[in-house]
PDB file of C-alpha atoms in Angstrom:
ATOM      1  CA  UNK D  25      18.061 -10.585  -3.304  1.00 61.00           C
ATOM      2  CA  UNK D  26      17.551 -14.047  -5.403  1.00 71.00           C
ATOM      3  CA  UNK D  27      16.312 -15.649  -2.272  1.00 66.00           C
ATOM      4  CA  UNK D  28      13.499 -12.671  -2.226  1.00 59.00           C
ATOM      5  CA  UNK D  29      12.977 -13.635  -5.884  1.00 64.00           C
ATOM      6  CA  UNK D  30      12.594 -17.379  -5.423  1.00 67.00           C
ATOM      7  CA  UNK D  31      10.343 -16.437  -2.240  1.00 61.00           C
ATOM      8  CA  UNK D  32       8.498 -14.398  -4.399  1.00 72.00           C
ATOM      9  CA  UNK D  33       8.363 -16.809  -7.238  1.00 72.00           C
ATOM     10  CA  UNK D  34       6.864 -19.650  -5.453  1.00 74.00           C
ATOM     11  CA  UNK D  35       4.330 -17.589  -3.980  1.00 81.00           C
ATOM     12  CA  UNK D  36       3.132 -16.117  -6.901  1.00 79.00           C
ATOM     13  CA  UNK D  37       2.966 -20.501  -8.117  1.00 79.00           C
ATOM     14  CA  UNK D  38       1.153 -21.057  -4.943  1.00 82.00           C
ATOM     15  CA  UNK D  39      -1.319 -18.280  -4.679  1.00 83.00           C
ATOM     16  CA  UNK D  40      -2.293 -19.379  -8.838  1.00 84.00           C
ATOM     17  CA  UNK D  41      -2.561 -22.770  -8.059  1.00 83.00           C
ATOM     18  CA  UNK D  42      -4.757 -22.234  -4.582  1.00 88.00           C
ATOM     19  CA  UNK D  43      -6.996 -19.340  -6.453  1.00 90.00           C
ATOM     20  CA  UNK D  44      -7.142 -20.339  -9.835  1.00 90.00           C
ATOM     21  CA  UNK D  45     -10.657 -18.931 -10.804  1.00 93.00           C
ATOM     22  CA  UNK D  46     -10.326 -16.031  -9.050  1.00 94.00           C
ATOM     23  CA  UNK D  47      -7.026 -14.925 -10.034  1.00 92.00           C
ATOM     24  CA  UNK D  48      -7.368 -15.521 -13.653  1.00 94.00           C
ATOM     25  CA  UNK D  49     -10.591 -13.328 -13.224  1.00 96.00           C
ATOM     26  CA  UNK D  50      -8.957 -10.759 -11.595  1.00 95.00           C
ATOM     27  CA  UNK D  51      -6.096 -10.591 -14.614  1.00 96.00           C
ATOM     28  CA  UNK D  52      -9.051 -10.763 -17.407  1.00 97.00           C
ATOM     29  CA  UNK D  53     -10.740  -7.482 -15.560  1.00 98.00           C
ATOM     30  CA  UNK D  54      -7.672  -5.970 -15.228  1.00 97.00           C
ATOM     31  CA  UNK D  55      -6.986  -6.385 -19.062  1.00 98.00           C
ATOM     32  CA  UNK D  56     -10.889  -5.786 -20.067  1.00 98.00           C
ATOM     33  CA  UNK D  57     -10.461  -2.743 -18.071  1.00 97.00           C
ATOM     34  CA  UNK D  58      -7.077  -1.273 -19.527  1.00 97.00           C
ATOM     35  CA  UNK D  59      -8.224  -2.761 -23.320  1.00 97.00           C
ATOM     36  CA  UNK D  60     -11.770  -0.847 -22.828  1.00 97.00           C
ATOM     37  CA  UNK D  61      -9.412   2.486 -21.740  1.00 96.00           C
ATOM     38  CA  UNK D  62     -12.183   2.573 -18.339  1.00 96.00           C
ATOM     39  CA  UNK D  63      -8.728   2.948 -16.674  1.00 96.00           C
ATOM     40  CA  UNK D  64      -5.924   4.779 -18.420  1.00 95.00           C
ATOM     41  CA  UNK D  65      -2.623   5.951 -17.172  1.00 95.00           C
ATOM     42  CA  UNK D  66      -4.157   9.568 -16.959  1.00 96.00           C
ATOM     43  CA  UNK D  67      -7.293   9.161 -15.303  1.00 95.00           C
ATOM     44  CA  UNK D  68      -6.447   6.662 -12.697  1.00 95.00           C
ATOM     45  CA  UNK D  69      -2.777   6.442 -12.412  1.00 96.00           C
ATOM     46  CA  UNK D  70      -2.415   4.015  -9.171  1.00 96.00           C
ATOM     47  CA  UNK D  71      -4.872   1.746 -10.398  1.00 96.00           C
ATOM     48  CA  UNK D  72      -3.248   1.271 -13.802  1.00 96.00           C
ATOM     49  CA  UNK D  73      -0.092   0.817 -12.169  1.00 95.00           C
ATOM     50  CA  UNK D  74      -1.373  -1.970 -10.108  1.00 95.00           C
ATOM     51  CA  UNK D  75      -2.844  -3.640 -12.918  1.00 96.00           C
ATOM     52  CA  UNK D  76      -0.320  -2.969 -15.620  1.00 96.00           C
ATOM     53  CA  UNK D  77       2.120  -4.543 -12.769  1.00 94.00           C
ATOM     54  CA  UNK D  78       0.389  -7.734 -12.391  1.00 93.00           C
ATOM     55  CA  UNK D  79      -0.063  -8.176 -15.650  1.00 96.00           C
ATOM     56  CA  UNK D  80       3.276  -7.550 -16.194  1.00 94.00           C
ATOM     57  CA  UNK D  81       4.587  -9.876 -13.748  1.00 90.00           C
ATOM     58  CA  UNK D  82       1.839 -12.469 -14.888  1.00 92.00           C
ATOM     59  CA  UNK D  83       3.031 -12.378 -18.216  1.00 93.00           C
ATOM     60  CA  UNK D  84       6.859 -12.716 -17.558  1.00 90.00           C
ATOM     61  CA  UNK D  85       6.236 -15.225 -15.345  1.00 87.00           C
ATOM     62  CA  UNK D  86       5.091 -17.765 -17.608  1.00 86.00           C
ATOM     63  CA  UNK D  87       6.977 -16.723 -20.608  1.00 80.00           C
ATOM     64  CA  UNK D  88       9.714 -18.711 -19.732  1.00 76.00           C
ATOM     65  CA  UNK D  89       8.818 -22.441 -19.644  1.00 66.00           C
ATOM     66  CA  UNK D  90       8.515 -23.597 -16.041  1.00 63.00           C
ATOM     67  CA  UNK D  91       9.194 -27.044 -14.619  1.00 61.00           C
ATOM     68  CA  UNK D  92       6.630 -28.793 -11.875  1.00 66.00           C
ATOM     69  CA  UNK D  93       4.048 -27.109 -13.634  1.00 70.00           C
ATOM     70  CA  UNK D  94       0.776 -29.257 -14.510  1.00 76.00           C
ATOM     71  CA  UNK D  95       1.017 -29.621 -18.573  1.00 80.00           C
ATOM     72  CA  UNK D  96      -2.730 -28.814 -18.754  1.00 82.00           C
ATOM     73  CA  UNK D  97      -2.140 -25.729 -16.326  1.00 82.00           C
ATOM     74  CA  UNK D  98       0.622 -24.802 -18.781  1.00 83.00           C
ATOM     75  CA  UNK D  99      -1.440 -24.720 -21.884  1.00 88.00           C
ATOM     76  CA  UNK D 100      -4.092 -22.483 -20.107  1.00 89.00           C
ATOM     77  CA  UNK D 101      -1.299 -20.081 -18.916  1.00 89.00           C
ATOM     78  CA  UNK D 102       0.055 -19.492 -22.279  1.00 91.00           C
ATOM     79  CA  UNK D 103      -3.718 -19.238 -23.929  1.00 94.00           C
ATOM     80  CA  UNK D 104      -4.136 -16.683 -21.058  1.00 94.00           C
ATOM     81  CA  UNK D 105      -0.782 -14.967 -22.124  1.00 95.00           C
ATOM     82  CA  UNK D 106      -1.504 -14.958 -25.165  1.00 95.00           C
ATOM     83  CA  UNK D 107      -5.249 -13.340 -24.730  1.00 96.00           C
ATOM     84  CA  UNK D 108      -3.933 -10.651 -22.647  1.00 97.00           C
ATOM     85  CA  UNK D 109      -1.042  -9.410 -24.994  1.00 96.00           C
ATOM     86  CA  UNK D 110      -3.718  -9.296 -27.865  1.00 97.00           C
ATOM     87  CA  UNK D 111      -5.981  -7.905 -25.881  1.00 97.00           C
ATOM     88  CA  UNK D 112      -4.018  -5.001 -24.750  1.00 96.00           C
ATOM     89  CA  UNK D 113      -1.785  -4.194 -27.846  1.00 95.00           C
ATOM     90  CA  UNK D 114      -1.315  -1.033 -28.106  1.00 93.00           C
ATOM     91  CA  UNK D 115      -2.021   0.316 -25.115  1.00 93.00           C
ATOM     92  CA  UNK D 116       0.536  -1.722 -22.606  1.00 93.00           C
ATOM     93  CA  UNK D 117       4.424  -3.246 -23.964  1.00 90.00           C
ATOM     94  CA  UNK D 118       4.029  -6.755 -22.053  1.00 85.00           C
TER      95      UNK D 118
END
């Protein structure tokens, strides 16, 4: 199971790293979207789960200092961390 996790974990580096733009994109609609309430937890269920989850995950992820990580990269991760918990107060625990 913590070889899954690592696995996991170093994907999730590589796949932000390769796709920067577009993933950071892709968590700002999903948080725009949730923070807006155009999908809620009633109304469209599987697509809040998906995007609460990455959020989620995003969020955890780099709320524990990492090491290898560009310092620069860093800083925008935790402006990004920060933006999305503000952003969705209230309506998701991250």
């Amino acid at each position: 199971m913590e070889q899954i996790r690592r696995l996991s974990k170093e994907q999730s580096s590589v796949l932000e790293e390769s796709y920067y733009v577009q993933y950071t994109t892709l968590l700002g609609s999903y948080t725009a979207c949730i923070r807006d309430e155009k999908v809620t937890r009633e109304r469209n269920p599987l697509m809040f789960a998906i995007a609460a989850e990455e959020l989620g995950h995003f969020v955890l992820r780099h709320s524990v200092q990492e090491s290898g990580l560009d310092p620069e990269r860093v800083k925008e991760f935790d402006v990004l961390v920060d933006i999305i918990r503000k952003s969705l107060h209230g309506k998701l625990d991250l």
